[in-house]
mmCIF file of C-alpha atoms (C1' of nucleotides) in Angstrom:
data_model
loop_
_atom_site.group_PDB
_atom_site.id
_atom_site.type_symbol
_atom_site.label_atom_id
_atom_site.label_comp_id
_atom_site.label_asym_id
_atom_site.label_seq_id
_atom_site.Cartn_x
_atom_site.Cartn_y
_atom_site.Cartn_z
ATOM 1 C CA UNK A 55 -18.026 -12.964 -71.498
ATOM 2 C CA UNK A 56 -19.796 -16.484 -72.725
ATOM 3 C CA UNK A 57 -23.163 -16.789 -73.201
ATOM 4 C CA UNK A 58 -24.936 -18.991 -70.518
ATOM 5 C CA UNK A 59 -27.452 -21.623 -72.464
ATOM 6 C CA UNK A 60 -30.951 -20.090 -72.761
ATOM 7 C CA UNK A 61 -34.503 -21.737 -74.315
ATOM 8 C CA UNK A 62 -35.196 -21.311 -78.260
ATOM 9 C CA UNK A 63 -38.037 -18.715 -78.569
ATOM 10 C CA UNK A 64 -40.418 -20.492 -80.415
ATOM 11 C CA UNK A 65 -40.218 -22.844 -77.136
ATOM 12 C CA UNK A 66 -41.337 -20.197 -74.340
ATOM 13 C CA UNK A 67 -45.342 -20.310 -73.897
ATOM 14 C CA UNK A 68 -47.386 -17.811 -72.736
ATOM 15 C CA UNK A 69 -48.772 -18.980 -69.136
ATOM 16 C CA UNK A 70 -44.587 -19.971 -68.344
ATOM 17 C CA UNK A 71 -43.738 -16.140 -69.057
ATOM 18 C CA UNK A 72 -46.501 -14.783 -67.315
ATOM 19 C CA UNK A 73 -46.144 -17.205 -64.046
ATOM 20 C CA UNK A 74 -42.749 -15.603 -64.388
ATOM 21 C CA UNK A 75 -43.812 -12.483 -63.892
ATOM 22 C CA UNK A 76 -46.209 -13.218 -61.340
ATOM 23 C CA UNK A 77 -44.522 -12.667 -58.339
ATOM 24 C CA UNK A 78 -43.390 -9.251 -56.522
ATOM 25 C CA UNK A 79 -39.802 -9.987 -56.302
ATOM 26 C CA UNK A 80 -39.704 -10.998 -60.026
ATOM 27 C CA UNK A 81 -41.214 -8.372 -61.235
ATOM 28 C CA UNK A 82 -39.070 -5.748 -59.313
ATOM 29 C CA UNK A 83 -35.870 -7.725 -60.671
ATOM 30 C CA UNK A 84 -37.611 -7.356 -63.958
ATOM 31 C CA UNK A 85 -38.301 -3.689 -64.096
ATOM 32 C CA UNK A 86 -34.384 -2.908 -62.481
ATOM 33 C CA UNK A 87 -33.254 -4.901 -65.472
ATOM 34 C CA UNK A 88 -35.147 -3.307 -68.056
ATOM 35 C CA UNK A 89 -33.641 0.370 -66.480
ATOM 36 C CA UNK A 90 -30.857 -1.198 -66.028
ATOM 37 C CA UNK A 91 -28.894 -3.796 -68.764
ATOM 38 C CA UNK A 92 -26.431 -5.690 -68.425
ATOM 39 C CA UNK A 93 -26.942 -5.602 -64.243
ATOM 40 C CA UNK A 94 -25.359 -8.456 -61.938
ATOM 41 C CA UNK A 95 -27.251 -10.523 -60.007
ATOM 42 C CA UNK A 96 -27.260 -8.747 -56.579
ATOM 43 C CA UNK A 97 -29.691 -5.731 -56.494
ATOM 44 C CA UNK A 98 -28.768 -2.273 -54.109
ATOM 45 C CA UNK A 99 -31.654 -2.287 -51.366
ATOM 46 C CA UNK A 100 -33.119 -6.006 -51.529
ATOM 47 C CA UNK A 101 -33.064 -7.809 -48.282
ATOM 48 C CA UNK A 102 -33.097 -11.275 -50.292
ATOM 49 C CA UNK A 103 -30.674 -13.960 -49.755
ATOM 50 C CA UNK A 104 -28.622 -14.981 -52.283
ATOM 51 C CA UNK A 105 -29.562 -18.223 -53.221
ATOM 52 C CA UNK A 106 -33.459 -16.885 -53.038
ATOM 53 C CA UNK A 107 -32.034 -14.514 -55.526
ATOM 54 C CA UNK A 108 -30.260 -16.933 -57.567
ATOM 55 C CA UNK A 109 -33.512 -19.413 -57.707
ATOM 56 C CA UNK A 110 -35.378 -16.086 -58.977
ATOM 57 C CA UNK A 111 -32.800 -15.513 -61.480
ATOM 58 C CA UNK A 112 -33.038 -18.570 -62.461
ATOM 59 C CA UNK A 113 -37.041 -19.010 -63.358
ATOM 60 C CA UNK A 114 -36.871 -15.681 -65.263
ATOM 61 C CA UNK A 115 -34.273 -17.446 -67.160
ATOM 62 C CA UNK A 116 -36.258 -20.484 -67.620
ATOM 63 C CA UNK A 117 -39.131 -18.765 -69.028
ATOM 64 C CA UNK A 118 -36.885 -16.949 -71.497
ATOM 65 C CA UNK A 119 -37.401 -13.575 -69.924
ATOM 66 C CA UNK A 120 -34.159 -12.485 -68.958
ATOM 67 C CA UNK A 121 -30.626 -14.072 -70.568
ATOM 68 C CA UNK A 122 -27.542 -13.956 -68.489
ATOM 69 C CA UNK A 123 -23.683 -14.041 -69.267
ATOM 70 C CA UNK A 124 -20.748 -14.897 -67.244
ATOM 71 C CA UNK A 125 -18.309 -12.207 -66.954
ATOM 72 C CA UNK A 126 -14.858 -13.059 -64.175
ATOM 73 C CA UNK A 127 -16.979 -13.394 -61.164
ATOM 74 C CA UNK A 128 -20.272 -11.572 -62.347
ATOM 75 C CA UNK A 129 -23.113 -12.606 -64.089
ATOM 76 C CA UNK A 130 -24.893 -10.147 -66.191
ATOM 77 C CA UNK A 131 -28.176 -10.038 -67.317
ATOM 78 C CA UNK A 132 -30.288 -8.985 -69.986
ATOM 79 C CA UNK A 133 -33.848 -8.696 -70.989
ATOM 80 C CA UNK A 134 -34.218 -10.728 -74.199
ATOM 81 C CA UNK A 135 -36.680 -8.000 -75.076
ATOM 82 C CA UNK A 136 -36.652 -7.906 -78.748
ATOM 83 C CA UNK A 137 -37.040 -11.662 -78.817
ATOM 84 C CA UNK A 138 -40.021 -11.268 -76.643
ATOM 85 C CA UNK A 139 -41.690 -8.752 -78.652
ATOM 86 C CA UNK A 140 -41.731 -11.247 -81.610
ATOM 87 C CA UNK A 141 -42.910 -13.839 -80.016
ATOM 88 C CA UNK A 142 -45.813 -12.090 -77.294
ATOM 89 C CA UNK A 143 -46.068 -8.659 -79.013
ATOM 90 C CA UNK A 144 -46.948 -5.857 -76.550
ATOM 91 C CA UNK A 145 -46.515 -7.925 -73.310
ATOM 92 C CA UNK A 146 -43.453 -7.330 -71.717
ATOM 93 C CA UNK A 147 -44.231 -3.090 -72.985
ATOM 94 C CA UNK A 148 -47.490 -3.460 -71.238
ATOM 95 C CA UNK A 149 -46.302 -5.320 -67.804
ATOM 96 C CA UNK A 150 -43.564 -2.670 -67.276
ATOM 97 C CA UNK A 151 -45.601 -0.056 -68.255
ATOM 98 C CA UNK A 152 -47.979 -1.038 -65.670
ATOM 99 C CA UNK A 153 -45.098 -1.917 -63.110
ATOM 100 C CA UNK A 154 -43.645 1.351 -63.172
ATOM 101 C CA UNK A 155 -46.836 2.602 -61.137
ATOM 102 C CA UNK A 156 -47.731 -0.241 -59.068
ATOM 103 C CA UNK A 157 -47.288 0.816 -55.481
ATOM 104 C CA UNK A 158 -46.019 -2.766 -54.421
ATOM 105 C CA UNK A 159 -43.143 -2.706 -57.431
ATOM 106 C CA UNK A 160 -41.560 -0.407 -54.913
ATOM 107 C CA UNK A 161 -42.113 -1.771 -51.897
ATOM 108 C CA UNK A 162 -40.374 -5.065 -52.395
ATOM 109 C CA UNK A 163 -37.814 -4.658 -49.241
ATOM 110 C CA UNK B 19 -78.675 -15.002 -58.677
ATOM 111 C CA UNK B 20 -76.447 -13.734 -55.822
ATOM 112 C CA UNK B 21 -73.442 -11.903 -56.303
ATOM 113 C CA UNK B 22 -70.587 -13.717 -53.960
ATOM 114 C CA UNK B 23 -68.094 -11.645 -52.427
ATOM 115 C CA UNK B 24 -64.823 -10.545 -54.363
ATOM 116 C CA UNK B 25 -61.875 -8.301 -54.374
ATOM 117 C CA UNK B 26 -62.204 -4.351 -54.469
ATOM 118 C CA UNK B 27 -59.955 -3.246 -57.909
ATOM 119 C CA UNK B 28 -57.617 -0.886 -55.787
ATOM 120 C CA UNK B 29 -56.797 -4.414 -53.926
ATOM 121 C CA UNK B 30 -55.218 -6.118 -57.019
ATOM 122 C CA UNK B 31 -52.015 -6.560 -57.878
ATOM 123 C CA UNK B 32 -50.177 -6.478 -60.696
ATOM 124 C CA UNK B 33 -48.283 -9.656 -59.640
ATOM 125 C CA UNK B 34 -51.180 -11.813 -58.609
ATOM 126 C CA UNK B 35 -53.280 -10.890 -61.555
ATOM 127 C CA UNK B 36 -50.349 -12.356 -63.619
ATOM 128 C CA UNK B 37 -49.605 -15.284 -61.379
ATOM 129 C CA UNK B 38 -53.392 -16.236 -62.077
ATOM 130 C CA UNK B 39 -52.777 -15.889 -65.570
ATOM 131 C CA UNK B 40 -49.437 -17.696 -65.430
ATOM 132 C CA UNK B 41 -50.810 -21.178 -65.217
ATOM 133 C CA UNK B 42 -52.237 -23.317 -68.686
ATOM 134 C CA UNK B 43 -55.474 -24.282 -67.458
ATOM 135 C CA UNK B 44 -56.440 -20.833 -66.256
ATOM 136 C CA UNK B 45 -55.017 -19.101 -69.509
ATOM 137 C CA UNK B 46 -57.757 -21.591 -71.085
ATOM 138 C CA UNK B 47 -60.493 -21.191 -68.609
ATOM 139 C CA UNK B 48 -60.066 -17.268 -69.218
ATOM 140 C CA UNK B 49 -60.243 -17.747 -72.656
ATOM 141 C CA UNK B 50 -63.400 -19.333 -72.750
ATOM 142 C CA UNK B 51 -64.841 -17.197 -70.475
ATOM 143 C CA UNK B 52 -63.969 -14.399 -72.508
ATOM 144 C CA UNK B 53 -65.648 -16.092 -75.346
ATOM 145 C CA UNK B 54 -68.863 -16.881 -73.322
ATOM 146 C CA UNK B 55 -69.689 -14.966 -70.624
ATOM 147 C CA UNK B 56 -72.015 -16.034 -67.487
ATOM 148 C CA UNK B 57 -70.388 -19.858 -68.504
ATOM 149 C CA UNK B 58 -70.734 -22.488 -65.676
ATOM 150 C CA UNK B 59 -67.825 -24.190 -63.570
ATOM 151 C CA UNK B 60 -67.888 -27.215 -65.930
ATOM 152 C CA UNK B 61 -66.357 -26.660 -69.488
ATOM 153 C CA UNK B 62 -66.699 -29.216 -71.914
ATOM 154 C CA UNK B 63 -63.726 -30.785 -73.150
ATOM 155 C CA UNK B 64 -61.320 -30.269 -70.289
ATOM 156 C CA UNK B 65 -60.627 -34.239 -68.202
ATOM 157 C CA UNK B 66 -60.060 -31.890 -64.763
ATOM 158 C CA UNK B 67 -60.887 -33.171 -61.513
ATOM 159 C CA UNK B 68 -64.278 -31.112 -60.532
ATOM 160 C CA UNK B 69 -62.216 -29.898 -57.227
ATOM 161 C CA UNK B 70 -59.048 -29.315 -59.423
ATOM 162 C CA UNK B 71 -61.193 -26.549 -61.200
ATOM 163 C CA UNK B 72 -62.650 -25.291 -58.263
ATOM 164 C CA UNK B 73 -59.177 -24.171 -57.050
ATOM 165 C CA UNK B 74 -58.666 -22.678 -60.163
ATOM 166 C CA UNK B 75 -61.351 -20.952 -60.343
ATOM 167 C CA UNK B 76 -60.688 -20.224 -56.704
ATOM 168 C CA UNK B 77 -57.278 -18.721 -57.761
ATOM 169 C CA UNK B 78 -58.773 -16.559 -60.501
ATOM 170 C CA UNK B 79 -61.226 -15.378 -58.807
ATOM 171 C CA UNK B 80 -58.750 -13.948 -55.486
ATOM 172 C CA UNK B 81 -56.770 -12.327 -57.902
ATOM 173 C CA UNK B 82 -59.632 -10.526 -59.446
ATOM 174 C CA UNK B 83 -60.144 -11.549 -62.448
ATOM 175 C CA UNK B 84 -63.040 -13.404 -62.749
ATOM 176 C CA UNK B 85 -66.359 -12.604 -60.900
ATOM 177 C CA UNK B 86 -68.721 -15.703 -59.750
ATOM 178 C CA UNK B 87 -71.994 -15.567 -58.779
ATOM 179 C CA UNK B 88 -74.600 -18.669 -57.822
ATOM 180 C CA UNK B 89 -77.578 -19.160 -59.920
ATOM 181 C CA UNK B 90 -79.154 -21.979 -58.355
ATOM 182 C CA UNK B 91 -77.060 -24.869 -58.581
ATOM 183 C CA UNK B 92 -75.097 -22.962 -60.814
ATOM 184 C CA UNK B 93 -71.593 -20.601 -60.599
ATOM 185 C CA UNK B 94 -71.743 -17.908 -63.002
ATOM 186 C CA UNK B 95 -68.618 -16.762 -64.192
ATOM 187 C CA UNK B 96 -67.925 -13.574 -65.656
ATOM 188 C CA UNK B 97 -64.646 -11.993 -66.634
ATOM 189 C CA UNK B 98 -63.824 -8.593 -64.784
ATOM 190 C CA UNK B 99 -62.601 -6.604 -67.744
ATOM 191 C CA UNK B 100 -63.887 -3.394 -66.983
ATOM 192 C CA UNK B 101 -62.226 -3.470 -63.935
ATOM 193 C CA UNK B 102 -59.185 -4.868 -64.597
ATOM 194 C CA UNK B 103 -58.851 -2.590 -67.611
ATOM 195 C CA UNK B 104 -59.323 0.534 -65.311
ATOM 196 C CA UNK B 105 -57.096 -1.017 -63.069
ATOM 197 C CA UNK B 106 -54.076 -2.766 -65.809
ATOM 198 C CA UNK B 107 -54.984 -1.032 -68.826
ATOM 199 C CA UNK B 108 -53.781 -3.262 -71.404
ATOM 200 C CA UNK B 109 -52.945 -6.322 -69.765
ATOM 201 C CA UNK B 110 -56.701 -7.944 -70.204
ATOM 202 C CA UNK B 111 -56.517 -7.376 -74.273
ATOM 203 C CA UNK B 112 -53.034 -8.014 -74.941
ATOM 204 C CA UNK B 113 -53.614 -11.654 -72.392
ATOM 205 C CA UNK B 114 -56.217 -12.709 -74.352
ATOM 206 C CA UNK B 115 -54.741 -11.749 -77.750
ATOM 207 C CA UNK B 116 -51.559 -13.650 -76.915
ATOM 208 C CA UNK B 117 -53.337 -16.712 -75.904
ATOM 209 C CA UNK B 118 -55.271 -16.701 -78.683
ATOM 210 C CA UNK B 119 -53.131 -18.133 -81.363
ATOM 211 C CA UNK B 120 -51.143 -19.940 -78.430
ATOM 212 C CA UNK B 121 -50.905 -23.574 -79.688
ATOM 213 C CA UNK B 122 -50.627 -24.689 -75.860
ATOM 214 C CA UNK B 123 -53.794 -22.895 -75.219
ATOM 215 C CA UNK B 124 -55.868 -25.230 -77.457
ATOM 216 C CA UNK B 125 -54.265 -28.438 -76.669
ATOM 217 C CA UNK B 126 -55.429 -28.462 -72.696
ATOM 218 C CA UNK B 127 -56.714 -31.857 -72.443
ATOM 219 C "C1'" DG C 195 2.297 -16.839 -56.391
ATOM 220 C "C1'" DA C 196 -0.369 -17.440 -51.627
ATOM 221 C "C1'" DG C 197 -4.163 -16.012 -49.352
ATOM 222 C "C1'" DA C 198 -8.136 -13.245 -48.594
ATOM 223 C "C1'" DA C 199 -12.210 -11.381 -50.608
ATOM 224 C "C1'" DT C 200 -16.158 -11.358 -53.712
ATOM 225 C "C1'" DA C 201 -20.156 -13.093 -56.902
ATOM 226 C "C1'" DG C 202 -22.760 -16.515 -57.491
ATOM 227 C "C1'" DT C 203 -24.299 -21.649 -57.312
ATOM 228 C "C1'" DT C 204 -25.503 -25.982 -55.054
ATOM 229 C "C1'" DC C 205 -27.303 -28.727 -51.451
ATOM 230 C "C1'" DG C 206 -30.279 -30.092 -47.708
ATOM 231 C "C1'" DT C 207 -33.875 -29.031 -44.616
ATOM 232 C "C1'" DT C 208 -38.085 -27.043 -43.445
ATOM 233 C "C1'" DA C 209 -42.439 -24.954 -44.512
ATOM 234 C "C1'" DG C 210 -45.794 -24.188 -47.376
ATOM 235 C "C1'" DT C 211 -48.652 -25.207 -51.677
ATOM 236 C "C1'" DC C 212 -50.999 -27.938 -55.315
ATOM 237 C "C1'" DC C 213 -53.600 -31.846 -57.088
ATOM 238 C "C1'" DC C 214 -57.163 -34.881 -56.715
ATOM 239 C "C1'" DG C 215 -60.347 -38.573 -54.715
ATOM 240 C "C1'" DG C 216 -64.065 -38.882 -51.751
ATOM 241 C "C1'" DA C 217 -67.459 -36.985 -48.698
ATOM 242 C "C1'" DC C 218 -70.526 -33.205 -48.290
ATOM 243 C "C1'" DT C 219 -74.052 -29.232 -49.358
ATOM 244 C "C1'" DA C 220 -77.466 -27.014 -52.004
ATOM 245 C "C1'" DT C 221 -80.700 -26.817 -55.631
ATOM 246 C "C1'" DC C 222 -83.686 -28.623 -59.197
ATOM 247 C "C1'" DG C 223 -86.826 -32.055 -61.457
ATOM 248 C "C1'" DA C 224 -89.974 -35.883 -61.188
ATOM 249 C "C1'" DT D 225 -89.630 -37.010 -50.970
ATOM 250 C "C1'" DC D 226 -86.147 -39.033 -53.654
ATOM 251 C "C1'" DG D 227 -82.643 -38.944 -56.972
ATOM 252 C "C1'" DA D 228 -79.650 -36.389 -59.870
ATOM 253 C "C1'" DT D 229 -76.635 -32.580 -60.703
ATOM 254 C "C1'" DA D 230 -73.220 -28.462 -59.789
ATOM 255 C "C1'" DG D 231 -70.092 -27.216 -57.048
ATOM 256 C "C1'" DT D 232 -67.381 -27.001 -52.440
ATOM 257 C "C1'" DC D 233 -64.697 -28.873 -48.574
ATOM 258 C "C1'" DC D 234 -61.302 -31.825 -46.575
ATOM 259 C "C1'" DG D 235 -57.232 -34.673 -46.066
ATOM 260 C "C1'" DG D 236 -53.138 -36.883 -47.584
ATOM 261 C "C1'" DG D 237 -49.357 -37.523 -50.712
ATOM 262 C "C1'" DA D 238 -46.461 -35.238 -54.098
ATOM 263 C "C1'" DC D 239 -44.328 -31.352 -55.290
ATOM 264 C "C1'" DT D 240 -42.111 -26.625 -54.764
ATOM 265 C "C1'" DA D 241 -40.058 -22.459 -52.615
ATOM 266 C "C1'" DA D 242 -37.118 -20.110 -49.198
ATOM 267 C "C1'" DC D 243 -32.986 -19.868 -46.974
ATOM 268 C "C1'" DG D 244 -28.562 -20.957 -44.383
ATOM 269 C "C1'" DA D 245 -24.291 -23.324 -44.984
ATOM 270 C "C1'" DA D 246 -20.922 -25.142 -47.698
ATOM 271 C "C1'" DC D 247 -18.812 -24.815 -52.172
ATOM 272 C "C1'" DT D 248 -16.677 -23.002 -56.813
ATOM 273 C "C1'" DA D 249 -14.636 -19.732 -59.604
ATOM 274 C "C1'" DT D 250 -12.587 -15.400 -60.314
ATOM 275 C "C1'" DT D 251 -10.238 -11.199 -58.805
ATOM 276 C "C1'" DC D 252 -7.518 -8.376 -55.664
ATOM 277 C "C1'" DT D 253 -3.630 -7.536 -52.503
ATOM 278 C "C1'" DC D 254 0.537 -8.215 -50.778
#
DNA sequence: GAGAATAGTTCGTTAGTCCCGGACTATCGA
DNA sequence: TCGATAGTCCGGGACTAACGAACTATTCTC
């Protein structure tokens, strides 16, 4: 299973993580990751195209919210949740707190 | 000094609040707005185009977190805590805790 | 092993969005 | 009334996002 590369977290700022977050789709792939570690890439019930997905994927991974390892054909992926918490204590906690009973979270077809 | 029109809280999303977060200027505008309520469009310091802000401003204000209202020749702006805390509790306080010791935040031009 | 199947990425096109200069509107002061 | 000031509107060029099609890499089946 190696380690794809991923940003340094002293390097992720604030306004990258939350533009992250800021989108419906995002945030849905964040909260099934958070109930759900170590997840592939393709989510049960999303009507998203792949490469949509994969794009996604990829600016969560950019702004050092998620971290993702090859495994054979899969990728998995992780919330890098501890090294979050050091860096923007409370944040990620309070966005999936808050995602967990936002109407649209579960709407996201 | 009339009120102009805005979002009703149950309107908000989670996603759009943070998407109007997720952006360096605004983080900064936010900030200062927290730190001096009723401020004007204008804020010292910052070399942005005067229709740049606007459309910042613009962006903050759809997502419903700022409220605006003209004074004469004048925009008021106002954070909507109260609203957004009813509405995200948390997210306001931990935002503007974050960006608080956020090197990036200061160092908007 | 050969070949099909599967998970995901890359590429190219199209559609939409953002930034910013310049013109415009509204208000205030002289 | 005239000029100055605060902010908005508009249009074009640069940038970005979404998605289908082609591609790569790995696994499964025979």
């Amino acid at each position: 299973m190696r380690p794809l590369p991923e940003l340094a977290p002293e390097t992720l700022t604030l306004a990258s993580v939350l533009y992250a977050l800021g989108d419906p789709l995002r945030l849905e792939l964040v909260r099934r990751v958070a109930a759900d570690p170590g997840m592939t890439c393709a989510p049960g019930g999303l009507k998203v195209p792949k490469s949509t997905l994969t794009n996604h994927w990829r600016i969560l991974r950019e702004a050092g919210v998620i971290r993702m390892a090859a495994d054979g054909r899969f990728r998995r992926i992780w919330l890098r949740a501890e090294e979050l918490e050091n860096r923007f204590p409370g944040l990620l906690d309070t966005v999936l707190r808050l995602s967990a009973d936002e109407p649209m979270g579960a709407a996201v077809p």
